[in-house]
Amino acid sequence: MCGIIGAVAQRDVVDVLLAGLRCLEYRGYDSAGLIVVNSQGQSSRLRRVGKVSNLVCAAAKTMLLGETGIAHTRWATHGQPEEINAHPHVSTNIAVVHNGIIENHELLRKNLQDEGYTFVSETDTEVIAHLVNWEQKKGGSLLEVVQRVVLHLHGTYGMVILDIYFPGILIAARSGSPLVIGCGRGENFIVSDPMALFPLTRFFLYLEEGDIAQISCNDIIIIDRHSNVVQRRKIESHLEYDSYDKGVYTHYMQKEIYEQPQVIQNILAYRCKNGLISFDELDDSAYALLKKAQHIKIVACGTSYHSAMVAHYWWESLAKVSCDVEIASEFRYRQSVVRENSLLITLSQSGETADTLAALRLSKQLGYLGSLSICNVASSSLVRESDFALMTNAGIEVSVASTKSFTTQLVLLLLLVTKFCSLKDKQSLVEQDTLESLEKLPTYMTQVLLQDILFSELAKELSEKNHVVFLGRGDHYPIAMEGALKLKEISYIHAEAYAAGELKHGPLALIDTNIPVIILAPNNTLLPKLKSNIEEVRARGGLLYILTDTNSGFVNSERVRIIFLPHLKDVIAPIVYVLPLQLLSYYVAVRKGTDLDKPRNLAKSVTVE
Ligand code: F6R
């Protein structure tokens, strides 16, 4: 987490830094700060608790001028979100912004205290500032000093260092947290996400693991982990910047929910032509690998984990290949057995989630056939480090709560499973069936979104509750989990999801007249079983909200609300059933007045474990 931006220019960079921080705020918004230095070596540092807007207001009232600067928006790991813990951290002439966690910070702190350094914050980052200052006393350029400093650091970092006494140069180091150099004309930048530089440049150099870079106005030197000077390929980005405009919507989340039918329509138009699915990104070797796969392992976190869980049902029911799904933070720290000819799939919106990335790196030592990433950010670490990647093409997702990245992941997964069926069996009819079902998906999604007044009304009742239970069976169990996650993360209402068949094994004890129970009841083969589970809840006085087909036989009654959705083919039902849950969470959060695009304690890109 945390957003970093640095600039070296021949003009004042305060506005560049502040505009960049606004763009990076999705990475954390506990506190923000910057330091700028002018060519005479005069520096000013400003830090504020809370959102970047607090820093922007303070900057407007402060005399800040400088052609070299670094800035940071923080998601607290070590130390409370207080001004004293906000970055940049300074040790006499050395200023540092840092994303990541220095695991041996306590030992380093103790050693530096013994050397006479005084710490003013509780952060691990202040250790880096003092360490650079201490190493600098032994001589060498700042680049050489940082090369020596990183040898002391255990953990992860993307950091940018500035020597106030020698402005015009920034040193950046990457290990576990992404950093990208933006190349301007007579000015250069360093940033944790290239999007923050789109108004300034479209040309980027992605630092690789272990790289240390020296950046000045007209020169960039990159040293790799083996201390060799290296060139990194300059990449031009063609991403759209206008996604940062909310348009007619009040919130990014609302905009992103409503974008889904169009985004999916575009994906289908691009990927499905003449009755066939095509993946331009995959070459012959990728297809050979897919053909060879006898087992699928999917690793992901959060919402991406939920889409992986849905895909688990598809891999086994449609493609008849075994699949297991695991949370990345669990997978990376346990001893696992790799089944023969297993393909590892990682799923991630950002492609920078620390645990998912670590899981991918671990898989390379474990004997997987290969790795395929399904991701929304083409330039991300996950995509660059995977053998093959498929883009979800959801467009930029700004809201912290994932919506369109979830449904586009599902579409991509369904296309992949379907393609796999055709690869394994040329006679397979799955491709034809899936494409027929998907054709109508955008229309069904639009029909559901058009009922938004109904969901806004239902949200009135839900917003007064403290606990909500979600139930689903089969491939709708992960959708129930996603509904519960959406509700808790943006409305702060406690929500739990259960596989409906599990109710009587414990959770039924929770049910009383105060607990709303939201049930996903598509008209499929599991409906009769689900109806029995619904009766068990009804008999205990639960307040039921049933999402179902028009012809599934439910009727409204006291304490039972039926929400009718279109009749759907089984394979696309989960992709449609999540929409009412997204809308419900959105409207509950609106009623509760939470900062729903930036919910408390969360950040969009989880780059620390
Ligand atoms: C929830 C949400 C998170 C992310 C999770 C993984 O709405 O957005 O749970 O899904 O942090 O992020 P990615 O997909 O970027 O790896």
Coordinates of C-alpha atoms and ligand atoms in Angstrom, one line a residue:
M1 CA 0.0 0.0 0.0
C2 CA 1.1 3.7 0.3
G3 CA 1.5 5.9 -2.8
I4 CA 4.9 7.4 -3.7
I5 CA 5.8 10.1 -6.1
G6 CA 9.1 11.9 -6.7
A7 CA 10.0 14.6 -9.2
V8 CA 13.2 16.3 -10.4
A9 CA 12.6 19.2 -12.7
Q10 CA 13.7 22.7 -13.7
R11 CA 10.4 24.1 -12.4
D12 CA 8.5 24.0 -9.1
V13 CA 7.2 20.5 -8.5
V14 CA 4.8 21.1 -5.6
D15 CA 1.7 20.9 -7.8
V16 CA 3.0 17.9 -9.6
L17 CA 3.5 16.1 -6.3
L18 CA 0.1 17.0 -5.0
A19 CA -1.7 16.1 -8.2
G20 CA 0.2 12.7 -8.2
L21 CA -0.8 12.1 -4.6
R22 CA -4.5 12.6 -5.4
C23 CA -4.2 9.9 -8.0
L24 CA -2.4 7.6 -5.7
E25 CA -4.8 8.1 -2.8
Y26 CA -6.4 4.7 -3.5
R27 CA -3.3 3.1 -2.1
G28 CA -3.8 4.6 1.4
Y29 CA -5.2 7.7 3.0
D30 CA -4.3 7.7 6.7
S31 CA -1.9 10.6 6.2
A32 CA 0.1 12.3 3.5
G33 CA 3.2 14.4 3.2
L34 CA 5.9 15.9 0.9
I35 CA 9.3 17.5 1.0
V36 CA 10.7 19.9 -1.7
V37 CA 14.1 21.3 -2.1
N38 CA 15.1 24.3 -4.2
S39 CA 18.4 24.6 -6.1
Q40 CA 19.9 26.6 -3.2
G41 CA 19.3 23.6 -0.9
Q42 CA 16.4 25.2 1.0
S43 CA 13.9 22.5 1.9
S44 CA 10.3 22.5 3.3
R45 CA 8.4 19.5 4.6
L46 CA 4.7 19.4 5.1
R47 CA 2.7 16.5 6.5
R48 CA -1.0 16.1 7.5
V49 CA -3.1 13.3 9.0
G50 CA -6.0 12.1 6.9
K51 CA -6.8 12.5 3.2
V52 CA -4.6 14.1 0.6
S53 CA -7.1 17.0 0.5
N54 CA -5.9 18.0 4.0
L55 CA -2.3 18.2 2.7
V56 CA -3.5 20.2 -0.3
C57 CA -5.3 22.7 1.9
A58 CA -2.3 23.1 4.2
A59 CA 0.0 23.5 1.1
A60 CA -2.2 26.3 -0.2
K61 CA -1.5 28.2 3.1
T62 CA 2.3 27.5 3.2
M63 CA 5.2 28.8 1.2
L64 CA 6.5 25.7 -0.6
L65 CA 8.9 25.9 -3.5
G66 CA 11.3 23.4 -4.9
E67 CA 12.5 21.7 -8.1
T68 CA 13.2 18.4 -6.5
G69 CA 10.7 16.7 -4.2
I70 CA 9.2 13.5 -2.9
A71 CA 5.7 12.8 -1.6
H72 CA 3.7 10.0 0.0
T73 CA 0.2 9.0 0.9
R74 CA 0.2 6.4 3.8
W75 CA -1.6 3.3 4.8
A76 CA -0.3 2.8 8.3
T77 CA 1.6 -0.4 9.1
H78 CA 4.0 0.6 11.9
G79 CA 2.7 3.4 14.1
Q80 CA -0.7 5.2 14.3
P81 CA -1.9 7.5 11.5
E82 CA -0.4 10.6 13.2
E83 CA 1.5 13.4 11.7
I84 CA 4.7 12.3 13.4
N85 CA 4.5 9.0 11.6
A86 CA 3.6 10.5 8.2
H87 CA 6.3 10.4 5.4
P88 CA 8.7 11.8 4.4
H89 CA 10.9 10.8 7.3
V90 CA 14.1 12.9 7.7
S91 CA 17.5 12.3 9.2
T92 CA 19.4 15.6 9.1
N93 CA 19.9 15.9 5.3
I94 CA 18.3 12.7 4.2
A95 CA 14.5 12.4 3.4
V96 CA 12.8 9.1 2.6
V97 CA 9.4 7.9 1.4
H98 CA 8.8 4.2 1.6
N99 CA 6.2 1.6 0.8
G100 CA 6.6 -1.9 2.3
I101 CA 7.7 -3.3 5.6
I102 CA 11.2 -3.4 7.0
E103 CA 11.1 -6.6 9.1
N104 CA 14.3 -6.1 11.0
H105 CA 13.5 -2.5 11.9
E106 CA 13.7 -3.2 15.6
L107 CA 17.3 -4.4 15.5
L108 CA 18.3 -1.6 13.1
R109 CA 16.7 0.9 15.4
K110 CA 18.5 -0.4 18.4
N111 CA 21.9 -0.3 16.6
L112 CA 21.2 3.3 15.3
Q113 CA 20.2 4.4 18.8
D114 CA 23.5 3.0 20.1
E115 CA 25.2 5.2 17.4
G116 CA 23.4 8.2 18.9
Y117 CA 20.4 8.6 16.5
T118 CA 17.2 9.8 18.1
F119 CA 13.9 8.5 16.7
V120 CA 10.8 10.7 16.6
S121 CA 8.3 8.3 15.0
E122 CA 7.2 4.7 15.5
T123 CA 7.7 3.8 11.8
D124 CA 10.1 1.3 10.2
T125 CA 10.8 4.0 7.6
E126 CA 12.6 6.3 9.9
V127 CA 15.2 3.6 10.3
I128 CA 16.0 3.9 6.6
A129 CA 16.5 7.6 6.8
H130 CA 19.0 7.3 9.7
L131 CA 20.7 4.3 8.1
V132 CA 21.3 6.3 4.9
N133 CA 22.6 9.2 7.0
W134 CA 24.9 6.9 8.9
E135 CA 26.2 5.1 5.9
Q136 CA 26.8 8.4 4.1
K137 CA 29.4 9.3 6.7
K138 CA 31.5 6.5 5.3
G139 CA 31.6 8.2 1.9
G140 CA 30.5 7.6 -1.6
S141 CA 27.8 9.0 -3.8
L142 CA 24.2 8.7 -2.6
L143 CA 23.7 5.9 -5.1
E144 CA 26.6 4.0 -3.6
V145 CA 25.4 4.7 -0.1
V146 CA 21.9 3.3 -0.9
Q147 CA 23.5 0.2 -2.5
R148 CA 25.2 -0.4 0.9
V149 CA 22.1 0.4 2.9
V150 CA 19.8 -2.1 1.2
L151 CA 22.2 -4.9 2.3
H152 CA 21.0 -4.2 5.9
L153 CA 17.3 -4.3 5.1
H154 CA 15.1 -7.4 5.4
G155 CA 11.6 -7.1 4.2
T156 CA 10.0 -5.2 1.3
Y157 CA 10.5 -1.7 0.0
G158 CA 9.8 0.6 -2.8
M159 CA 11.6 3.8 -1.5
V160 CA 12.8 7.1 -2.8
I161 CA 15.6 9.0 -1.1
L162 CA 16.5 12.6 -1.4
D163 CA 19.6 14.4 0.0
I164 CA 18.6 17.9 0.9
Y165 CA 22.3 19.1 0.6
F166 CA 22.4 17.8 -3.1
P167 CA 19.1 18.5 -4.8
G168 CA 18.5 17.5 -8.4
I169 CA 19.0 13.8 -7.7
L170 CA 16.6 11.1 -6.4
I171 CA 17.6 7.6 -5.6
A172 CA 14.9 4.9 -5.9
A173 CA 15.2 1.3 -4.8
R174 CA 12.7 -1.5 -5.4
S175 CA 12.4 -4.8 -3.6
G176 CA 8.9 -6.2 -3.3
S177 CA 7.0 -2.9 -3.9
P178 CA 6.7 -1.6 -7.4
L179 CA 8.3 1.6 -8.6
V180 CA 8.2 3.1 -12.1
I181 CA 10.3 5.9 -13.6
G182 CA 8.3 8.4 -15.7
C183 CA 10.4 10.0 -18.4
G184 CA 9.7 13.6 -19.2
R185 CA 11.5 16.3 -21.3
G186 CA 14.2 17.8 -19.1
E187 CA 12.5 16.4 -16.1
N188 CA 11.9 12.9 -14.6
F189 CA 9.7 11.3 -12.1
I190 CA 9.4 8.2 -9.9
V191 CA 6.1 6.8 -8.9
S192 CA 4.4 3.7 -7.4
D193 CA 1.7 3.7 -10.1
P194 CA 2.3 5.2 -13.6
M195 CA -1.3 6.5 -13.8
A196 CA -0.3 9.2 -11.4
L197 CA 2.0 10.6 -14.1
F198 CA -0.4 10.4 -17.1
P199 CA -0.9 14.2 -17.3
L200 CA 3.0 14.5 -17.5
T201 CA 4.3 11.6 -19.5
R202 CA 3.3 8.4 -21.2
F203 CA 6.8 6.9 -21.2
F204 CA 7.9 4.6 -18.4
L205 CA 10.8 2.5 -17.2
Y206 CA 9.6 -0.3 -14.8
L207 CA 12.2 -1.0 -12.1
E208 CA 12.8 -4.7 -11.6
E209 CA 13.3 -6.5 -8.3
G210 CA 16.6 -5.4 -6.7
D211 CA 17.0 -2.4 -9.0
I212 CA 18.4 0.9 -7.6
A213 CA 18.0 4.0 -9.8
Q214 CA 19.6 7.4 -9.8
I215 CA 17.2 10.0 -11.4
S216 CA 18.1 13.5 -12.4
C217 CA 16.5 15.9 -14.8
N218 CA 18.4 14.6 -17.9
D219 CA 19.8 11.3 -16.8
I220 CA 18.7 8.0 -15.4
I221 CA 21.1 5.3 -14.2
I222 CA 19.8 1.9 -13.2
I223 CA 21.9 -0.7 -11.3
D224 CA 20.5 -4.2 -11.0
R225 CA 20.7 -6.5 -8.0
H226 CA 24.1 -7.8 -9.1
S227 CA 25.5 -4.2 -9.2
N228 CA 25.5 -4.0 -13.0
V229 CA 24.4 -0.9 -14.8
V230 CA 21.4 -2.0 -16.9
Q231 CA 18.9 -0.5 -19.4
R232 CA 15.2 -1.1 -18.8
R233 CA 12.9 -1.0 -21.8
K234 CA 11.0 2.3 -22.2
I235 CA 7.3 1.4 -22.5
E236 CA 4.6 3.8 -23.8
S237 CA 1.3 3.5 -22.0
H238 CA -1.9 3.9 -23.9
L239 CA -4.3 3.6 -20.9
E240 CA -7.2 6.0 -20.8
Y241 CA -7.0 8.7 -18.2
D242 CA -10.6 9.9 -18.3
S243 CA -11.7 7.0 -16.1
Y244 CA -10.8 9.3 -13.2
D245 CA -13.9 11.4 -14.1
K246 CA -17.0 10.3 -12.2
G247 CA -19.2 11.8 -14.9
V248 CA -22.9 11.8 -13.9
Y249 CA -22.3 9.5 -10.9
T250 CA -21.8 10.5 -7.3
H251 CA -19.3 7.8 -6.4
Y252 CA -16.7 5.8 -8.4
M253 CA -18.3 2.6 -7.0
Q254 CA -21.6 3.6 -8.5
K255 CA -20.0 4.5 -11.8
E256 CA -18.1 1.2 -11.8
I257 CA -21.2 -0.9 -11.0
Y258 CA -23.2 0.7 -13.9
E259 CA -20.3 0.3 -16.3
Q260 CA -20.4 -3.4 -16.1
P261 CA -22.8 -4.3 -18.9
Q262 CA -20.8 -2.1 -21.4
V263 CA -17.4 -3.3 -20.2
I264 CA -18.5 -6.9 -20.6
Q265 CA -20.1 -6.2 -23.9
N266 CA -16.7 -4.9 -25.1
I267 CA -14.8 -7.9 -23.7
L268 CA -17.2 -10.3 -25.5
A269 CA -16.9 -8.3 -28.8
Y270 CA -13.1 -8.4 -28.5
R271 CA -12.7 -12.0 -27.4
C272 CA -15.6 -13.9 -29.1
K273 CA -15.6 -13.8 -32.9
N274 CA -17.4 -16.1 -35.3
G275 CA -18.5 -18.4 -32.6
L276 CA -15.0 -18.9 -31.3
I277 CA -13.1 -17.6 -28.3
S278 CA -9.8 -16.0 -29.0
F279 CA -7.0 -15.0 -26.6
D280 CA -4.6 -12.9 -28.6
E281 CA -2.2 -12.8 -25.6
L282 CA -1.7 -16.6 -25.7
D283 CA 0.8 -18.1 -28.1
D284 CA 1.3 -21.7 -29.1
S285 CA 3.4 -22.5 -26.1
A286 CA 0.6 -21.2 -23.8
Y287 CA -1.9 -23.4 -25.5
A288 CA 0.4 -26.4 -25.3
L289 CA 0.7 -25.7 -21.6
L290 CA -3.0 -25.5 -21.2
K291 CA -3.5 -28.7 -23.1
K292 CA -1.0 -30.5 -20.8
A293 CA -2.7 -29.3 -17.6
Q294 CA -4.4 -32.0 -15.5
H295 CA -5.0 -29.9 -12.5
I296 CA -5.7 -26.2 -11.9
K297 CA -4.6 -24.3 -8.8
I298 CA -5.9 -20.8 -8.4
V299 CA -4.5 -18.4 -5.8
A300 CA -5.9 -15.0 -5.0
C301 CA -7.1 -12.6 -2.2
G302 CA -10.3 -10.9 -1.3
T303 CA -12.8 -10.4 -4.1
S304 CA -10.4 -12.0 -6.5
Y305 CA -10.5 -15.1 -4.3
H306 CA -14.3 -15.2 -4.6
S307 CA -14.2 -15.2 -8.4
A308 CA -11.6 -18.0 -8.2
M309 CA -14.1 -19.9 -6.0
V310 CA -16.8 -19.6 -8.7
A311 CA -14.3 -20.7 -11.3
H312 CA -13.6 -23.8 -9.2
Y313 CA -17.2 -25.0 -9.9
W314 CA -16.7 -24.3 -13.7
W315 CA -13.4 -26.1 -14.0
E316 CA -14.8 -29.3 -12.5
S317 CA -18.3 -29.2 -13.9
L318 CA -17.6 -27.9 -17.5
A319 CA -14.0 -28.9 -18.1
K320 CA -13.9 -32.0 -15.9
V321 CA -10.5 -31.1 -14.6
S322 CA -9.7 -31.0 -10.9
C323 CA -9.2 -27.5 -9.4
D324 CA -8.5 -26.1 -6.0
V325 CA -8.5 -22.6 -4.9
E326 CA -6.5 -21.1 -2.1
I327 CA -6.1 -17.7 -0.3
A328 CA -2.6 -16.5 -1.3
S329 CA -1.6 -15.5 2.2
E330 CA -2.2 -19.1 3.3
F331 CA -0.7 -20.8 0.3
R332 CA 2.6 -18.9 0.5
Y333 CA 3.3 -20.0 4.1
R334 CA 2.4 -23.7 4.1
Q335 CA 4.0 -26.8 2.7
S336 CA 1.8 -27.9 -0.1
V337 CA 1.8 -30.9 -2.4
V338 CA 1.8 -30.0 -6.1
R339 CA -0.3 -32.4 -8.2
E340 CA 1.2 -33.7 -11.4
N341 CA 0.9 -31.3 -14.4
S342 CA -0.7 -28.5 -12.3
L343 CA -1.1 -25.1 -13.8
L344 CA -1.0 -22.2 -11.4
I345 CA -3.5 -19.4 -12.0
T346 CA -3.2 -16.1 -10.1
L347 CA -6.1 -13.7 -10.1
S348 CA -5.8 -10.0 -9.2
Q349 CA -7.2 -6.7 -10.2
S350 CA -4.1 -4.7 -9.4
G351 CA -1.5 -7.3 -10.1
E352 CA 0.5 -5.9 -7.1
T353 CA -1.1 -7.7 -4.2
A354 CA 1.9 -8.7 -2.1
D355 CA 0.6 -12.2 -1.1
T356 CA -0.5 -13.1 -4.6
L357 CA 2.8 -12.0 -6.0
A358 CA 4.6 -14.0 -3.3
A359 CA 2.5 -17.1 -4.1
L360 CA 3.4 -16.8 -7.8
R361 CA 7.1 -16.5 -6.9
L362 CA 6.8 -19.5 -4.6
S363 CA 5.1 -21.6 -7.3
K364 CA 8.2 -21.3 -9.5
Q365 CA 10.2 -23.3 -6.9
L366 CA 7.4 -25.9 -6.5
G367 CA 7.3 -27.6 -9.8
Y368 CA 4.1 -26.2 -11.4
L369 CA 3.8 -26.6 -15.1
G370 CA 3.7 -22.9 -15.5
S371 CA 1.8 -19.8 -14.4
L372 CA -1.1 -17.8 -15.9
S373 CA -2.2 -14.6 -14.4
I374 CA -5.6 -13.0 -15.0
C375 CA -5.3 -9.4 -14.2
N376 CA -6.6 -5.9 -14.9
V377 CA -3.2 -4.0 -15.0
A378 CA -1.0 -5.0 -18.0
S379 CA 2.1 -3.3 -16.6
S380 CA 1.7 -4.9 -13.1
S381 CA 4.4 -7.1 -11.5
L382 CA 2.1 -10.1 -11.6
V383 CA 1.6 -9.9 -15.3
R384 CA 5.3 -9.3 -15.9
E385 CA 6.4 -12.2 -13.7
S386 CA 3.8 -14.8 -15.0
D387 CA 4.5 -17.1 -17.9
F388 CA 1.3 -16.0 -19.5
A389 CA -1.3 -13.4 -18.8
L390 CA -4.9 -12.6 -19.8
M391 CA -6.2 -9.1 -19.3
T392 CA -9.6 -8.5 -17.9
N393 CA -9.9 -5.1 -19.6
A394 CA -12.2 -3.8 -17.0
G395 CA -10.8 -0.3 -17.3
I396 CA -9.4 1.6 -14.4
E397 CA -11.2 0.7 -11.1
V398 CA -10.9 3.6 -8.7
S399 CA -13.2 2.6 -5.9
V400 CA -11.6 0.5 -3.2
A401 CA -14.5 -1.9 -3.3
S402 CA -14.1 -4.1 -6.4
T403 CA -17.1 -4.5 -8.6
K404 CA -16.4 -4.5 -12.3
S405 CA -13.1 -6.2 -11.7
F406 CA -15.0 -9.1 -10.1
T407 CA -17.5 -9.6 -13.0
T408 CA -14.8 -9.2 -15.7
Q409 CA -12.7 -11.8 -13.9
L410 CA -15.6 -14.1 -13.9
V411 CA -16.2 -13.6 -17.7
L412 CA -12.5 -14.2 -18.4
L413 CA -12.5 -17.3 -16.2
L414 CA -15.5 -18.7 -17.9
L415 CA -14.0 -18.0 -21.4
L416 CA -10.8 -19.7 -20.3
V417 CA -12.5 -22.8 -18.9
T418 CA -14.6 -23.0 -22.1
K419 CA -11.5 -22.7 -24.3
F420 CA -9.9 -25.4 -22.3
C421 CA -12.8 -27.7 -23.0
S422 CA -12.4 -27.2 -26.8
L423 CA -8.6 -27.7 -26.5
K424 CA -9.1 -31.0 -24.8
D425 CA -12.0 -32.2 -26.9
K426 CA -12.5 -30.9 -30.4
Q427 CA -16.1 -32.3 -30.4
S428 CA -17.0 -30.4 -27.2
L429 CA -20.2 -28.3 -27.4
V430 CA -19.3 -26.2 -24.3
E431 CA -17.8 -23.4 -26.4
Q432 CA -21.0 -23.0 -28.4
D433 CA -23.2 -23.2 -25.3
T434 CA -21.2 -20.7 -23.3
L435 CA -21.0 -18.2 -26.1
E436 CA -24.8 -18.4 -26.5
S437 CA -25.3 -17.8 -22.8
L438 CA -22.8 -15.0 -22.7
E439 CA -24.3 -13.2 -25.6
K440 CA -27.3 -12.1 -23.5
L441 CA -25.3 -11.4 -20.4
P442 CA -25.0 -7.6 -20.8
T443 CA -28.7 -7.3 -21.4
Y444 CA -29.5 -9.3 -18.2
M445 CA -27.1 -7.2 -16.3
T446 CA -28.7 -4.0 -17.5
Q447 CA -32.2 -5.3 -16.6
V448 CA -31.0 -5.9 -13.0
L449 CA -29.3 -2.5 -12.8
L450 CA -32.6 -0.8 -13.9
Q451 CA -34.2 -2.1 -10.7
D452 CA -31.9 0.2 -8.7
I453 CA -34.8 2.0 -7.0
L454 CA -35.9 -1.3 -5.5
F455 CA -32.5 -1.9 -4.1
S456 CA -32.2 1.6 -2.7
E457 CA -35.6 1.0 -0.9
L458 CA -34.4 -2.3 0.5
A459 CA -31.2 -0.6 1.7
K460 CA -33.3 1.6 4.0
E461 CA -34.2 -1.5 6.2
L462 CA -30.8 -3.0 6.0
S463 CA -28.9 0.1 6.9
E464 CA -30.5 0.0 10.4
K465 CA -29.3 -3.5 11.1
N466 CA -26.1 -4.6 12.8
H467 CA -25.7 -8.0 11.3
V468 CA -26.7 -9.6 8.0
V469 CA -26.4 -13.2 6.9
F470 CA -25.9 -14.2 3.2
L471 CA -26.8 -17.7 2.0
G472 CA -26.0 -19.5 -1.3
R473 CA -25.4 -22.9 -2.6
G474 CA -23.0 -24.2 -5.3
D475 CA -21.5 -21.5 -7.4
H476 CA -23.7 -19.0 -5.6
Y477 CA -22.0 -19.6 -2.3
P478 CA -18.9 -17.6 -3.4
I479 CA -21.4 -14.9 -4.6
A480 CA -22.9 -14.8 -1.1
M481 CA -19.4 -14.4 0.3
E482 CA -18.7 -11.5 -2.1
G483 CA -22.0 -9.9 -1.1
A484 CA -21.0 -10.1 2.6
L485 CA -17.6 -8.7 1.9
K486 CA -19.0 -5.8 -0.1
L487 CA -21.5 -4.9 2.7
K488 CA -18.9 -5.0 5.5
E489 CA -16.2 -3.2 3.7
I490 CA -18.2 -0.1 2.7
S491 CA -21.1 0.0 5.2
Y492 CA -19.2 -1.4 8.3
I493 CA -22.2 -3.7 9.0
H494 CA -21.1 -7.1 10.2
A495 CA -22.0 -9.7 7.5
E496 CA -21.4 -13.4 7.2
A497 CA -21.9 -15.7 4.3
Y498 CA -22.7 -19.4 4.6
A499 CA -23.2 -22.3 2.2
A500 CA -26.9 -22.8 2.9
G501 CA -26.5 -26.5 3.7
E502 CA -24.1 -25.6 6.5
L503 CA -26.8 -23.6 8.4
K504 CA -27.9 -26.4 10.7
H505 CA -24.3 -27.1 11.7
G506 CA -24.1 -24.0 13.7
P507 CA -25.0 -20.7 12.1
L508 CA -28.8 -21.3 12.6
A509 CA -28.2 -20.3 16.2
L510 CA -27.6 -16.8 15.0
I511 CA -31.0 -16.4 13.4
D512 CA -33.7 -14.3 15.2
T513 CA -36.2 -11.7 14.2
N514 CA -33.5 -9.0 14.0
I515 CA -31.3 -10.7 11.5
P516 CA -31.9 -10.1 7.8
V517 CA -31.0 -13.1 5.7
I518 CA -30.2 -12.5 2.0
I519 CA -30.6 -15.7 0.0
L520 CA -29.4 -16.3 -3.5
A521 CA -31.9 -18.7 -5.1
P522 CA -31.5 -19.0 -8.8
N523 CA -33.8 -21.6 -10.4
N524 CA -31.3 -24.4 -10.8
T525 CA -31.0 -28.1 -9.6
L526 CA -30.2 -27.0 -6.1
L527 CA -33.4 -24.9 -5.6
P528 CA -35.4 -27.7 -3.9
K529 CA -32.5 -28.1 -1.4
L530 CA -32.3 -24.4 -0.9
K531 CA -36.0 -24.1 -0.3
S532 CA -35.7 -26.5 2.7
N533 CA -32.9 -24.3 4.1
I534 CA -35.1 -21.3 3.6
E535 CA -37.9 -23.0 5.6
E536 CA -35.4 -23.7 8.4
V537 CA -34.6 -19.9 8.6
R538 CA -38.3 -18.9 8.3
A539 CA -39.3 -21.2 11.1
R540 CA -36.9 -19.3 13.4
G541 CA -38.4 -15.9 12.5
G542 CA -35.6 -14.7 10.2
L543 CA -36.3 -11.7 7.9
L544 CA -35.8 -13.1 4.4
Y545 CA -34.7 -11.4 1.2
I546 CA -34.8 -13.9 -1.6
L547 CA -33.2 -13.2 -4.9
T548 CA -34.7 -15.6 -7.5
D549 CA -36.3 -16.2 -10.9
T550 CA -39.8 -15.2 -11.8
N551 CA -40.8 -18.9 -12.2
S552 CA -39.2 -20.4 -9.1
G553 CA -42.4 -20.5 -7.1
F554 CA -41.6 -18.0 -4.3
V555 CA -44.3 -15.5 -3.2
N556 CA -44.0 -12.5 -1.0
S557 CA -45.3 -12.9 2.5
E558 CA -44.8 -11.5 6.0
R559 CA -41.1 -11.4 6.7
V560 CA -40.3 -12.7 3.2
R561 CA -39.3 -10.2 0.4
I562 CA -38.9 -11.7 -3.1
I563 CA -36.6 -9.9 -5.5
F564 CA -37.2 -11.1 -9.0
L565 CA -34.3 -11.4 -11.4
P566 CA -34.4 -12.6 -15.0
H567 CA -34.4 -16.3 -15.7
L568 CA -30.8 -17.2 -16.5
K569 CA -28.8 -20.1 -17.9
D570 CA -26.8 -21.6 -14.9
V571 CA -23.4 -20.7 -16.2
I572 CA -24.0 -16.9 -16.3
A573 CA -26.3 -16.7 -13.2
P574 CA -23.4 -16.0 -10.7
I575 CA -22.3 -13.1 -12.8
V576 CA -25.7 -11.5 -12.7
Y577 CA -26.6 -12.4 -9.1
V578 CA -23.8 -10.4 -7.7
L579 CA -25.1 -7.1 -9.1
P580 CA -28.1 -6.8 -6.7
L581 CA -25.6 -7.4 -3.8
Q582 CA -23.3 -4.7 -5.1
L583 CA -26.2 -2.2 -5.4
L584 CA -27.6 -3.1 -2.0
S585 CA -24.2 -2.6 -0.3
Y586 CA -23.8 0.7 -2.3
Y587 CA -27.1 2.1 -1.2
V588 CA -26.7 0.9 2.4
A589 CA -23.3 2.7 2.5
V590 CA -24.9 5.9 1.0
R591 CA -27.6 5.8 3.7
K592 CA -25.0 5.3 6.4
G593 CA -22.9 8.2 5.0
T594 CA -19.6 6.3 4.9
D595 CA -16.8 7.4 2.6
L596 CA -17.6 4.5 0.4
D597 CA -15.0 5.0 -2.3
K598 CA -12.3 5.0 0.4
P599 CA -13.6 2.9 3.3
R600 CA -11.8 3.2 6.6
N601 CA -8.7 1.2 7.2
L602 CA -8.6 -0.1 3.6
A603 CA -6.6 0.6 0.4
K604 CA -7.1 -0.4 -3.2
S605 CA -3.8 -2.1 -3.8
V606 CA -2.5 -4.2 -1.0
T607 CA 1.2 -4.2 -1.6
V608 CA 2.2 -5.3 2.0
E609 CA 1.4 -8.7 3.4
Ligands
F6R1 C1 -12.7 -6.0 -2.0 C2 -11.4 -5.8 -2.6 C3 -10.3 -6.6 -2.1 C4 -9.4 -7.1 -3.2 C5 -8.1 -7.8 -2.7 C6 -7.3 -8.4 -3.8 O1 -13.7 -5.2 -2.6 O2 -11.3 -5.1 -3.5 O3 -10.7 -7.7 -1.3 O4 -10.1 -8.0 -4.0 O5 -7.4 -6.9 -1.9 O6 -6.9 -7.4 -4.7 P1 -6.4 -7.7 -6.1 O7 -7.5 -8.2 -6.9 O8 -5.9 -6.4 -6.7 O9 -5.3 -8.7 -6.0

